[in-house]
Short mmCIF file of C-alpha atoms and ligand atoms in Angstrom, two decimals:
data_model
loop_
_atom_site.label_atom_id
_atom_site.label_comp_id
_atom_site.label_asym_id
_atom_site.label_seq_id
_atom_site.Cartn_x
_atom_site.Cartn_y
_atom_site.Cartn_z
CA MET A 120 0.00 0.00 0.00
CA ALA A 121 3.07 2.25 0.39
CA ASP A 122 2.95 3.71 -3.12
CA LEU A 123 -0.73 4.66 -3.07
CA VAL A 124 -1.47 8.37 -3.46
CA ARG A 125 -2.98 9.74 -0.25
CA PHE A 126 -5.68 12.41 -0.47
CA LYS A 127 -6.67 14.25 2.70
CA ASN A 128 -9.77 16.08 3.84
CA THR A 129 -10.04 19.77 4.61
CA VAL A 130 -11.76 20.86 7.82
CA ASP A 131 -11.56 24.43 9.06
CA GLY A 132 -9.02 25.19 6.36
CA GLN A 133 -6.63 22.48 7.57
CA SER A 134 -5.66 19.39 5.63
CA CYS A 135 -6.42 16.38 7.85
CA GLU A 136 -6.69 12.62 8.16
CA SER A 137 -9.67 11.06 9.92
CA VAL A 138 -9.84 11.23 13.72
CA SER A 139 -9.43 7.43 13.82
CA SER A 140 -6.49 7.56 11.35
CA ARG A 141 -8.14 4.85 9.23
CA TRP A 142 -7.99 4.89 5.42
CA LEU A 143 -10.12 3.54 2.59
CA ALA A 144 -8.73 2.40 -0.75
CA SER A 145 -9.87 4.01 -4.00
CA VAL A 146 -9.85 1.49 -6.84
CA ASN A 147 -9.32 2.11 -10.55
CA PRO A 148 -12.18 0.31 -12.38
CA TYR A 149 -10.01 -0.22 -15.47
CA THR A 150 -7.22 -2.07 -13.65
CA GLY A 151 -9.23 -3.39 -10.71
CA GLU A 152 -6.40 -2.18 -8.46
CA ALA A 153 -6.25 0.36 -5.65
CA TRP A 154 -4.42 3.52 -6.72
CA ALA A 155 -5.19 5.94 -3.88
CA GLU A 156 -6.37 6.21 -0.31
CA ILE A 157 -8.89 8.52 1.33
CA PRO A 158 -9.56 9.10 5.04
CA HIS A 159 -12.16 6.76 6.55
CA CYS A 160 -14.22 9.23 8.56
CA ASP A 161 -16.97 8.64 11.09
CA ALA A 162 -19.23 10.62 13.43
CA ASP A 163 -16.33 12.46 15.14
CA ASP A 164 -15.10 13.80 11.81
CA ALA A 165 -18.66 14.71 10.80
CA SER A 166 -19.13 16.79 13.97
CA ALA A 167 -15.81 18.60 13.53
CA ALA A 168 -16.63 19.50 9.91
CA ILE A 169 -20.14 20.68 10.72
CA GLU A 170 -18.96 22.75 13.68
CA SER A 171 -16.30 24.31 11.47
CA ALA A 172 -18.90 25.19 8.82
CA HIS A 173 -21.21 26.56 11.51
CA ARG A 174 -18.45 28.78 12.94
CA ALA A 175 -17.63 30.09 9.48
CA PHE A 176 -21.31 30.84 8.86
CA THR A 177 -21.86 32.73 12.10
CA LYS A 178 -18.47 34.40 12.75
CA GLY A 179 -15.42 35.47 10.80
CA PRO A 180 -14.84 36.90 7.35
CA TRP A 181 -17.46 34.90 5.41
CA ALA A 182 -20.30 36.00 7.69
CA THR A 183 -19.59 39.68 6.97
CA MET A 184 -18.24 39.42 3.43
CA THR A 185 -20.12 41.41 0.80
CA ALA A 186 -21.99 39.42 -1.80
CA THR A 187 -19.84 41.05 -4.46
CA ASN A 188 -16.69 39.67 -2.85
CA ARG A 189 -18.31 36.25 -2.50
CA GLY A 190 -18.95 36.35 -6.22
CA LYS A 191 -15.31 37.25 -6.91
CA LEU A 192 -14.14 34.22 -4.91
CA LEU A 193 -16.45 31.97 -6.91
CA ARG A 194 -15.16 33.33 -10.18
CA ARG A 195 -11.56 32.87 -9.03
CA LEU A 196 -12.31 29.24 -8.20
CA GLY A 197 -13.79 28.87 -11.70
CA ASP A 198 -10.54 30.19 -13.21
CA LEU A 199 -8.44 27.74 -11.18
CA ILE A 200 -10.63 24.81 -12.23
CA ALA A 201 -10.19 25.87 -15.86
CA ARG A 202 -6.42 25.92 -15.32
CA ASP A 203 -6.36 22.43 -13.71
CA ALA A 204 -9.12 20.78 -15.77
CA GLU A 205 -6.83 18.12 -17.22
CA LYS A 206 -5.39 17.11 -13.88
CA LEU A 207 -8.80 16.88 -12.22
CA ALA A 208 -10.30 14.99 -15.17
CA ALA A 209 -7.51 12.42 -15.04
CA ILE A 210 -8.19 11.83 -11.33
CA GLU A 211 -11.90 11.35 -12.05
CA THR A 212 -11.26 8.85 -14.82
CA ARG A 213 -8.87 6.89 -12.61
CA ASP A 214 -11.52 6.79 -9.90
CA ASN A 215 -14.72 6.14 -11.85
CA GLY A 216 -13.56 4.63 -15.16
CA LYS A 217 -15.59 7.02 -17.30
CA LEU A 218 -13.98 8.28 -20.48
CA TYR A 219 -11.32 10.93 -20.03
CA ALA A 220 -12.92 12.74 -22.99
CA GLU A 221 -16.22 12.89 -21.05
CA MET A 222 -14.65 13.92 -17.72
CA HIS A 223 -12.39 16.48 -19.39
CA GLY A 224 -15.39 17.92 -21.23
CA GLN A 225 -17.23 18.23 -17.90
CA LEU A 226 -14.23 19.83 -16.19
CA ARG A 227 -13.75 22.35 -18.98
CA TYR A 228 -17.43 23.30 -18.77
CA MET A 229 -17.63 23.40 -14.95
CA PRO A 230 -16.13 26.89 -14.47
CA GLU A 231 -19.23 28.32 -16.15
CA TRP A 232 -21.31 27.41 -13.06
CA PHE A 233 -18.90 29.36 -10.86
CA TYR A 234 -18.98 32.35 -13.19
CA TYR A 235 -22.78 32.27 -13.50
CA PHE A 236 -23.51 31.88 -9.79
CA GLY A 237 -20.61 34.19 -8.90
CA GLY A 238 -22.39 36.79 -11.02
CA LEU A 239 -25.72 36.07 -9.33
CA ALA A 240 -24.29 36.43 -5.80
CA ASP A 241 -24.87 40.19 -5.62
CA LYS A 242 -28.17 40.14 -7.49
CA ILE A 243 -30.14 38.42 -4.74
CA GLU A 244 -32.82 40.99 -4.06
CA GLY A 245 -35.69 41.31 -1.64
CA GLY A 246 -38.51 43.80 -2.19
CA VAL A 247 -40.45 46.59 -0.57
CA LEU A 248 -44.04 45.43 -0.14
CA PRO A 249 -47.08 47.61 -0.87
CA ILE A 250 -48.63 46.62 2.45
CA ASP A 251 -52.34 47.00 3.23
CA LYS A 252 -51.84 48.34 6.77
CA PRO A 253 -51.19 52.02 7.66
CA ASN A 254 -47.91 53.20 9.15
CA LEU A 255 -45.96 50.07 8.41
CA PHE A 256 -42.93 49.80 6.20
CA THR A 257 -42.54 46.18 5.14
CA TYR A 258 -39.81 44.59 3.11
CA THR A 259 -38.40 41.16 2.36
CA LYS A 260 -34.82 39.94 2.51
CA LYS A 261 -33.41 36.73 1.13
CA GLU A 262 -30.98 35.11 3.53
CA PRO A 263 -28.78 32.02 3.38
CA LEU A 264 -29.90 28.88 5.22
CA GLY A 265 -26.71 28.05 7.16
CA VAL A 266 -24.69 24.85 6.95
CA VAL A 267 -25.38 22.83 3.81
CA VAL A 268 -24.40 19.17 3.54
CA ALA A 269 -23.71 18.08 -0.05
CA ILE A 270 -23.73 14.33 -0.66
CA THR A 271 -22.56 13.34 -4.12
CA PRO A 272 -22.44 10.11 -6.15
CA TRP A 273 -19.70 8.44 -8.17
CA ASN A 274 -20.85 8.99 -11.73
CA SER A 275 -19.83 12.66 -12.19
CA PRO A 276 -18.29 13.61 -8.86
CA LEU A 277 -17.17 17.18 -9.50
CA LEU A 278 -19.90 18.29 -11.88
CA LEU A 279 -22.68 17.13 -9.56
CA LEU A 280 -20.87 18.76 -6.64
CA THR A 281 -20.56 22.02 -8.60
CA TRP A 282 -24.31 22.10 -9.17
CA LYS A 283 -24.66 22.33 -5.37
CA LEU A 284 -21.50 24.19 -4.38
CA ALA A 285 -21.82 27.18 -6.72
CA PRO A 286 -25.39 28.26 -5.78
CA ALA A 287 -24.94 27.34 -2.08
CA LEU A 288 -21.87 29.59 -1.78
CA ALA A 289 -23.31 32.36 -3.94
CA ALA A 290 -26.24 32.50 -1.53
CA GLY A 291 -23.83 32.85 1.44
CA ASN A 292 -24.08 29.38 3.01
CA THR A 293 -21.17 27.27 4.23
CA ILE A 294 -20.81 23.65 3.25
CA VAL A 295 -19.69 20.17 4.25
CA ILE A 296 -19.13 17.84 1.31
CA LYS A 297 -19.32 14.07 1.48
CA PRO A 298 -18.34 12.58 -1.88
CA SER A 299 -19.02 8.97 -2.77
CA GLU A 300 -16.65 6.56 -1.04
CA PHE A 301 -15.87 5.16 -4.51
CA THR A 302 -14.75 8.47 -6.06
CA SER A 303 -13.64 10.99 -3.45
CA CYS A 304 -10.22 11.86 -4.84
CA SER A 305 -11.16 14.63 -7.28
CA THR A 306 -13.20 16.43 -4.61
CA LEU A 307 -10.24 16.33 -2.22
CA ALA A 308 -7.96 17.59 -5.00
CA LEU A 309 -10.41 20.45 -5.66
CA MET A 310 -9.89 21.63 -2.08
CA GLU A 311 -6.34 22.72 -2.95
CA LEU A 312 -7.91 25.13 -5.43
CA VAL A 313 -10.43 26.31 -2.84
CA LYS A 314 -7.49 27.27 -0.62
CA GLU A 315 -5.63 28.92 -3.48
CA ALA A 316 -8.74 30.92 -4.41
CA GLY A 317 -8.75 32.38 -0.90
CA PHE A 318 -12.00 31.11 0.62
CA PRO A 319 -11.95 31.71 4.39
CA ASP A 320 -11.33 28.66 6.60
CA GLY A 321 -14.39 26.57 7.36
CA VAL A 322 -16.52 27.78 4.44
CA ILE A 323 -15.97 24.54 2.47
CA ASN A 324 -15.14 21.34 4.35
CA THR A 325 -14.87 17.71 3.24
CA VAL A 326 -15.34 14.38 4.99
CA THR A 327 -14.95 11.03 3.27
CA GLY A 328 -16.33 7.63 4.15
CA TYR A 329 -19.30 5.33 3.85
CA GLY A 330 -22.80 6.60 3.31
CA HIS A 331 -24.48 4.45 5.92
CA GLU A 332 -22.16 5.52 8.77
CA LEU A 333 -20.96 9.00 7.79
CA GLY A 334 -23.63 10.23 5.37
CA SER A 335 -26.52 9.53 7.72
CA THR A 336 -24.70 11.25 10.63
CA LEU A 337 -24.29 14.37 8.52
CA VAL A 338 -27.90 14.32 7.38
CA GLU A 339 -29.26 14.03 10.92
CA HIS A 340 -26.93 16.51 12.62
CA PRO A 341 -28.99 19.29 14.25
CA MET A 342 -26.61 22.09 13.13
CA VAL A 343 -27.24 21.30 9.45
CA ALA A 344 -29.84 23.47 7.72
CA LYS A 345 -30.01 21.80 4.33
CA VAL A 346 -29.06 18.58 2.58
CA ALA A 347 -28.39 18.56 -1.15
CA PHE A 348 -28.19 14.99 -2.41
CA THR A 349 -27.67 13.19 -5.69
CA GLY A 350 -27.88 9.40 -5.70
CA GLY A 351 -30.25 6.46 -5.85
CA ASP A 352 -33.93 6.72 -4.91
CA ALA A 353 -33.73 4.31 -1.96
CA THR A 354 -30.88 6.29 -0.39
CA GLY A 355 -32.68 9.51 -1.32
CA ALA A 356 -35.74 8.38 0.63
CA ALA A 357 -33.54 7.58 3.66
CA VAL A 358 -31.90 11.02 3.38
CA TYR A 359 -35.35 12.66 3.16
CA ALA A 360 -36.50 10.81 6.28
CA GLY A 361 -33.29 11.68 8.15
CA ALA A 362 -33.58 15.35 7.21
CA ALA A 363 -37.21 15.40 8.38
CA LYS A 364 -36.15 14.89 12.01
CA HIS A 365 -35.04 18.51 12.24
CA ILE A 366 -37.23 19.83 9.38
CA LYS A 367 -34.27 20.53 7.10
CA HIS A 368 -34.43 21.85 3.58
CA VAL A 369 -33.62 19.21 0.96
CA THR A 370 -32.78 18.97 -2.69
CA LEU A 371 -32.89 15.44 -4.05
CA GLU A 372 -31.79 14.36 -7.53
CA LEU A 373 -32.56 10.67 -7.83
CA GLY A 374 -32.18 9.30 -11.30
CA GLY A 375 -34.82 7.89 -13.59
CA LYS A 376 -36.06 5.57 -16.28
CA SER A 377 -36.18 8.10 -19.05
CA PRO A 378 -38.14 7.48 -22.27
CA ASN A 379 -36.42 8.36 -25.54
CA ILE A 380 -39.26 8.38 -28.10
CA VAL A 381 -38.75 7.90 -31.84
CA PHE A 382 -41.65 8.75 -34.14
CA ALA A 383 -41.80 7.43 -37.70
CA ASP A 384 -41.53 10.98 -39.04
CA ALA A 385 -38.15 11.55 -37.36
CA ASN A 386 -34.80 11.75 -39.08
CA ILE A 387 -34.01 8.12 -38.25
CA ASP A 388 -30.23 8.39 -38.40
CA ASP A 389 -30.24 11.30 -35.94
CA ALA A 390 -32.62 9.40 -33.68
CA VAL A 391 -30.33 6.38 -33.72
CA LYS A 392 -27.39 8.53 -32.59
CA GLY A 393 -29.64 10.05 -29.93
CA ALA A 394 -30.54 6.57 -28.70
CA ILE A 395 -26.86 5.61 -28.49
CA SER A 396 -25.84 8.79 -26.65
CA GLY A 397 -28.81 8.31 -24.33
CA ILE A 398 -27.67 4.94 -23.06
CA PHE A 399 -24.11 4.00 -23.99
CA ALA A 400 -22.37 7.30 -23.24
CA ALA A 401 -20.82 6.95 -19.77
CA SER A 402 -21.70 3.23 -19.93
CA GLY A 403 -25.27 4.15 -19.05
CA GLN A 404 -24.20 5.45 -15.65
CA THR A 405 -26.02 8.73 -15.81
CA CYS A 406 -29.23 9.77 -14.14
CA ILE A 407 -30.56 10.99 -17.49
CA ALA A 408 -29.90 7.71 -19.33
CA GLY A 409 -32.52 7.17 -22.02
CA SER A 410 -32.89 3.56 -20.94
CA ARG A 411 -36.33 3.06 -22.53
CA LEU A 412 -36.27 3.54 -26.29
CA LEU A 413 -39.88 3.86 -27.43
CA VAL A 414 -40.14 3.32 -31.18
CA GLN A 415 -43.20 3.74 -33.39
CA ARG A 416 -44.17 0.35 -34.76
CA SER A 417 -43.78 1.23 -38.47
CA VAL A 418 -40.06 2.00 -38.00
CA TYR A 419 -39.44 -0.41 -35.10
CA GLU A 420 -37.39 -2.97 -37.09
CA GLU A 421 -35.36 -0.32 -38.92
CA VAL A 422 -34.50 1.62 -35.77
CA SER A 423 -33.73 -1.54 -33.76
CA GLN A 424 -31.38 -2.84 -36.44
CA LYS A 425 -29.58 0.47 -36.81
CA VAL A 426 -29.17 0.95 -33.06
CA VAL A 427 -27.80 -2.59 -32.71
CA ALA A 428 -25.37 -2.08 -35.61
CA PHE A 429 -24.14 1.23 -34.17
CA ALA A 430 -23.74 -0.14 -30.63
CA LYS A 431 -21.94 -3.21 -31.98
CA SER A 432 -19.20 -0.98 -33.38
CA ALA A 433 -18.54 0.74 -30.02
CA ARG A 434 -14.92 0.34 -28.91
CA LEU A 435 -14.47 -0.82 -25.34
CA GLY A 436 -11.12 -0.10 -23.74
CA ASN A 437 -8.89 2.07 -21.60
CA PRO A 438 -10.97 5.13 -20.68
CA MET A 439 -7.86 7.33 -20.83
CA GLU A 440 -7.44 6.65 -24.55
CA GLU A 441 -9.03 8.95 -27.08
CA THR A 442 -10.28 6.15 -29.31
CA THR A 443 -12.20 4.37 -26.53
CA GLN A 444 -15.97 4.84 -26.65
CA VAL A 445 -17.12 2.69 -23.74
CA GLY A 446 -15.19 2.33 -20.48
CA PRO A 447 -15.71 0.03 -17.51
CA VAL A 448 -18.46 0.60 -14.97
CA THR A 449 -17.44 2.33 -11.79
CA THR A 450 -18.01 -0.14 -8.99
CA LEU A 451 -18.13 -3.88 -8.52
CA PRO A 452 -21.58 -3.80 -6.84
CA GLN A 453 -22.81 -1.77 -9.82
CA ARG A 454 -21.44 -4.34 -12.28
CA LYS A 455 -23.17 -7.13 -10.38
CA LYS A 456 -26.44 -5.16 -10.39
CA ILE A 457 -26.20 -4.66 -14.18
CA LEU A 458 -25.44 -8.33 -14.88
CA ASP A 459 -28.28 -9.43 -12.59
CA TYR A 460 -30.70 -7.25 -14.56
CA MET A 461 -29.63 -9.01 -17.76
CA ASP A 462 -30.79 -12.29 -16.22
CA VAL A 463 -34.00 -10.67 -15.05
CA ALA A 464 -34.70 -9.36 -18.57
CA ARG A 465 -34.08 -12.75 -20.18
CA GLY A 466 -36.23 -14.41 -17.51
CA GLU A 467 -39.10 -12.04 -18.32
CA GLY A 468 -38.94 -12.88 -22.02
CA ALA A 469 -37.11 -9.85 -23.43
CA ARG A 470 -35.16 -10.72 -26.59
CA CYS A 471 -31.42 -10.01 -26.27
CA LEU A 472 -30.36 -8.29 -29.52
CA LEU A 473 -26.82 -7.42 -28.48
CA GLY A 474 -24.38 -8.11 -25.66
CA GLY A 475 -25.85 -9.63 -22.55
CA GLY A 476 -22.75 -10.23 -20.43
CA THR A 477 -19.10 -9.32 -19.96
CA PRO A 478 -16.72 -9.00 -22.93
CA ASP A 479 -14.33 -11.91 -23.51
CA ASP A 480 -11.44 -9.73 -24.78
CA PRO A 481 -8.46 -10.69 -22.53
CA GLU A 482 -7.22 -7.06 -22.70
CA LEU A 483 -10.29 -6.05 -20.71
CA ALA A 484 -10.16 -8.92 -18.23
CA LYS A 485 -9.00 -6.89 -15.23
CA GLY A 486 -11.47 -4.04 -15.72
CA TRP A 487 -15.11 -3.97 -14.64
CA PHE A 488 -16.54 -4.05 -18.16
CA VAL A 489 -20.05 -4.84 -19.26
CA GLU A 490 -21.06 -5.31 -22.88
CA PRO A 491 -23.33 -2.69 -24.44
CA THR A 492 -26.60 -4.61 -24.27
CA ILE A 493 -29.89 -4.20 -26.09
CA PHE A 494 -33.17 -5.97 -25.40
CA GLY A 495 -35.98 -5.90 -27.95
CA ASP A 496 -39.69 -6.66 -27.58
CA VAL A 497 -39.65 -5.24 -24.10
CA SER A 498 -43.00 -4.58 -22.51
CA ASN A 499 -43.22 -1.57 -20.19
CA SER A 500 -44.41 -3.84 -17.40
CA MET A 501 -41.11 -5.74 -17.28
CA ARG A 502 -38.70 -4.91 -14.48
CA ILE A 503 -36.05 -3.99 -17.04
CA ALA A 504 -38.38 -1.17 -18.16
CA ARG A 505 -39.46 -0.09 -14.68
CA GLU A 506 -36.34 -0.11 -12.50
CA GLU A 507 -33.25 2.04 -12.84
CA VAL A 508 -30.32 -0.17 -13.88
CA PHE A 509 -27.68 2.55 -14.28
CA GLY A 510 -25.67 0.65 -16.84
CA PRO A 511 -25.38 0.09 -20.60
CA ILE A 512 -28.66 -1.76 -21.07
CA LEU A 513 -31.21 -0.43 -23.54
CA SER A 514 -34.82 -1.66 -23.63
CA ILE A 515 -36.65 -1.13 -26.93
CA ILE A 516 -40.41 -0.83 -26.58
CA PRO A 517 -42.81 -0.51 -29.55
CA PHE A 518 -45.81 1.88 -29.64
CA GLU A 519 -48.60 2.58 -32.14
CA ASP A 520 -49.47 6.28 -31.90
CA ASP A 521 -48.97 9.51 -29.91
CA GLU A 522 -51.50 8.48 -27.30
CA GLU A 523 -49.75 5.22 -26.57
CA ALA A 524 -46.32 6.91 -26.59
CA VAL A 525 -47.44 9.35 -23.88
CA GLU A 526 -49.04 6.58 -21.87
CA ILE A 527 -45.90 4.42 -21.88
CA ALA A 528 -43.56 7.39 -21.34
CA ASN A 529 -45.46 8.47 -18.23
CA ASP A 530 -46.05 4.95 -16.90
CA THR A 531 -43.09 5.11 -14.53
CA ILE A 532 -42.42 6.16 -10.97
CA TYR A 533 -39.69 8.48 -12.29
CA GLY A 534 -39.69 11.75 -14.25
CA LEU A 535 -36.20 13.13 -14.70
CA ALA A 536 -35.66 13.41 -18.45
CA SER A 537 -37.05 12.40 -21.82
CA GLY A 538 -36.32 12.64 -25.53
CA VAL A 539 -38.64 13.08 -28.52
CA TRP A 540 -37.53 12.53 -32.12
CA THR A 541 -39.92 13.97 -34.68
CA SER A 542 -40.00 16.38 -37.61
CA ASN A 543 -43.56 17.48 -36.80
CA ILE A 544 -43.52 20.79 -34.87
CA ARG A 545 -47.02 20.33 -33.45
CA ARG A 546 -46.10 16.89 -32.16
CA ALA A 547 -42.88 18.26 -30.61
CA PHE A 548 -44.70 20.89 -28.54
CA THR A 549 -47.56 18.58 -27.62
CA MET A 550 -45.23 15.87 -26.41
CA ALA A 551 -43.20 18.44 -24.45
CA ASP A 552 -46.43 19.45 -22.68
CA ARG A 553 -47.64 15.94 -21.99
CA ILE A 554 -44.49 14.20 -20.76
CA ARG A 555 -44.23 14.31 -16.96
CA ALA A 556 -40.50 14.92 -16.61
CA GLY A 557 -38.24 17.78 -15.54
CA THR A 558 -36.45 17.86 -18.90
CA VAL A 559 -37.72 17.20 -22.42
CA TRP A 560 -35.23 17.16 -25.28
CA VAL A 561 -36.57 17.35 -28.82
CA ASN A 562 -34.30 16.04 -31.59
CA THR A 563 -31.34 16.02 -29.19
CA TYR A 564 -30.36 14.26 -25.98
CA ARG A 565 -28.09 14.79 -22.95
CA ALA A 566 -27.85 18.59 -23.22
CA VAL A 567 -27.31 20.40 -19.91
CA SER A 568 -26.34 23.97 -19.09
CA PHE A 569 -25.63 26.15 -16.09
CA MET A 570 -28.51 28.31 -17.35
CA ALA A 571 -31.24 25.65 -17.47
CA PRO A 572 -32.99 24.30 -14.35
CA PHE A 573 -32.53 20.56 -13.95
CA GLY A 574 -34.41 18.19 -11.68
CA GLY A 575 -37.06 15.57 -11.36
CA TYR A 576 -40.80 15.06 -11.34
CA LYS A 577 -42.24 12.27 -9.17
CA MET A 578 -39.62 9.96 -7.59
CA SER A 579 -36.80 11.54 -9.57
CA GLY A 580 -36.51 14.16 -6.90
CA ILE A 581 -37.28 17.49 -5.33
CA GLY A 582 -35.89 20.90 -6.25
CA ARG A 583 -33.89 22.19 -9.20
CA GLU A 584 -30.19 22.58 -9.88
CA SER A 585 -28.70 25.12 -12.34
CA GLY A 586 -30.40 28.21 -13.70
CA GLN A 587 -31.60 31.14 -11.64
CA ALA A 588 -34.10 28.95 -9.78
CA ALA A 589 -31.25 26.99 -8.19
CA ILE A 590 -30.13 29.82 -5.96
CA ASP A 591 -33.57 29.97 -4.32
CA GLU A 592 -32.99 26.40 -3.12
CA TYR A 593 -30.28 27.82 -0.84
CA LEU A 594 -32.14 30.90 0.41
CA GLN A 595 -34.99 31.68 2.77
CA THR A 596 -37.20 34.76 2.82
CA LYS A 597 -37.58 37.06 5.80
CA SER A 598 -40.32 39.70 6.09
CA VAL A 599 -39.40 42.77 8.12
CA TRP A 600 -42.12 45.07 9.53
CA ILE A 601 -41.15 48.57 10.73
CA ASN A 602 -43.78 50.49 12.64
CA LEU A 603 -43.67 54.16 11.65
CA ALA A 604 -46.38 55.29 14.07
CA GLU A 605 -46.15 56.10 17.76
CA GLY A 606 -47.72 53.64 20.21
CA VAL A 607 -48.96 50.06 20.00
CA ALA A 608 -52.49 49.14 18.93
CA ASN A 609 -54.79 46.76 20.87
CA PRO A 610 -52.36 43.98 21.94
CA PHE A 611 -55.11 41.34 22.15
CA VAL A 612 -55.93 41.20 18.43
CA LEU A 613 -54.03 40.49 15.26
CA ARG A 614 -52.55 43.64 13.82
O1 LIG B 154 -25.86 5.14 -4.63
P1 LIG B 154 -26.19 5.88 -3.28
P2 LIG B 154 -25.13 3.75 -4.92
C1 LIG B 154 -28.56 5.02 -8.47
C2 LIG B 154 -28.23 3.95 -9.48
C3 LIG B 154 -27.33 3.03 -8.73
C4 LIG B 154 -27.97 3.08 -7.37
C5 LIG B 154 -27.09 2.66 -6.22
O2 LIG B 154 -29.41 3.28 -9.85
O3 LIG B 154 -27.33 1.73 -9.24
O4 LIG B 154 -28.35 4.43 -7.20
O5 LIG B 154 -25.85 3.34 -6.28
C6 LIG B 154 -24.20 8.27 0.05
N1 LIG B 154 -27.20 8.55 4.20
N2 LIG B 154 -27.70 6.19 -8.61
O6 LIG B 154 -25.43 2.74 -3.89
O7 LIG B 154 -26.26 4.94 -2.13
C7 LIG B 154 -23.08 7.51 -0.63
O8 LIG B 154 -21.98 7.37 0.24
C8 LIG B 154 -26.53 9.52 3.56
C9 LIG B 154 -28.26 7.30 -9.32
O9 LIG B 154 -23.71 4.02 -5.17
O10 LIG B 154 -27.39 6.71 -3.55
C10 LIG B 154 -22.81 8.40 -1.83
O11 LIG B 154 -22.00 9.51 -1.43
N3 LIG B 154 -25.77 9.30 2.48
C11 LIG B 154 -27.44 8.50 -9.28
C12 LIG B 154 -24.21 8.91 -2.20
O12 LIG B 154 -25.00 8.71 -1.04
C13 LIG B 154 -25.69 8.04 2.01
C14 LIG B 154 -26.04 8.46 -8.99
C15 LIG B 154 -24.87 8.18 -3.36
O13 LIG B 154 -24.89 6.81 -3.09
C16 LIG B 154 -26.38 6.98 2.65
C17 LIG B 154 -25.61 7.27 -8.26
C18 LIG B 154 -27.16 7.28 3.78
N4 LIG B 154 -27.85 6.35 4.43
C19 LIG B 154 -26.44 6.19 -8.11
N5 LIG B 154 -26.12 5.84 1.95
C20 LIG B 154 -27.90 9.73 -9.97
N6 LIG B 154 -29.05 10.27 -9.60
O14 LIG B 154 -27.20 10.24 -10.83
C21 LIG B 154 -25.31 6.17 0.93
N7 LIG B 154 -25.04 7.50 0.96
#
């Protein structure tokens, strides 16, 4: 273990190990070998980090800093991330096995969130109210919540953190971050940039360790005002319940079972590429995966054949290499879950059109690879169409007409994203109205921006990230009443 890279946490501005001095290994999914270590934190570390964030919120330079200066710090952090994008992307790929091209693209884009929310920091305005009572001057203020706990998953560690960090800081909160135990290294590396940018001690803290022992302690700590979480729906429900004990604010982003709908009038070749990017990019490990491909019956065979042919040509390999198109999956439990779902699908009668297991290429033997897999003749009642797999498995489901497409698309407990492929403008708008999901893409897929609110309907979550709406998730409104008259009216009745 001597040559493993050690990443440390930051609490109160100091780089630190865990109180217990224990470490957890971080494993490279391409080699199957540990390459780094992170502190194994528990409740003692959680308390220290939260107390540090609480101190920074109530006392010291952050508590009195102008919003304009907060914004400048955010923008400086954005510049430093832009400078170190390659280094951070390489750490992410080593930790989660996703393509370097994908992680580098995310890292290069990430500064925009810090610039956007840095710009918003000093545009948080209250209002003077035209109040219906005489002699009262009444206004509203928007104030930060306090200590925010950000719990992030392994699929896009820094991007999904940024979606929380940038608006939370712009609003004036302080933060404790718990990254996934599988992919903590890039978050800990980011903390060097936080220091360099000049954030006061205690404003941003990290603790690393297991969700069930550390994450739940953070969520239930009474000094925490808000929990911002991205992860699975079962964990999200536990986080929601834990946060309820002290009536905390929550944002939950919980994945989905997104329909990607191809109408016969679509440009079929574009739709095929959209289907591929919806499910095989990032080996299907994205919350917005278009895992249900709904295809109008008259083009069902053509689309199925083209999607299979395209997916068949995908190059599996070392995620650091430019020519690789599909990398390994991030964790061993996730690989097992994906392979189990393949058995479930076969057991339910879905027809396997491609893949269906692990690749037999000896070059890939050490990595946690799964073949790009496609099932045809899937019915929307099958588990493969109802449950989030979070892997490279596509289910193709036929439909007859618009009515049936809407019915199948909405027949899910989730509602995060959706795609519609059509050349009919009326159909595009109508489908966008009728699909119950937080995002609808028409003739494109997997587009996100710092400017566009993102989040789920139904069990895909609560709250929105990105866009102006996101900053409100980290603010609360205060009404202030100033009596301009002398004396106090009848104290026994409502004023
Ligand atoms: O996620 P978890 P897992 C889905 C996907 C995947 C499944 C399970 O379907 O197969 O979830 O993945 C922390 N209190 N998504 O188990 O458990 C944990 O340490 C507080 C969708 O890896 O949700 C990590 O930091 N925190 C998704 C974070 O929660 C807890 C991304 C996410 O882990 C906790 C990832 C607890 N009790 C998985 N238990 C998306 N929406 O993009 C765990 N954690």
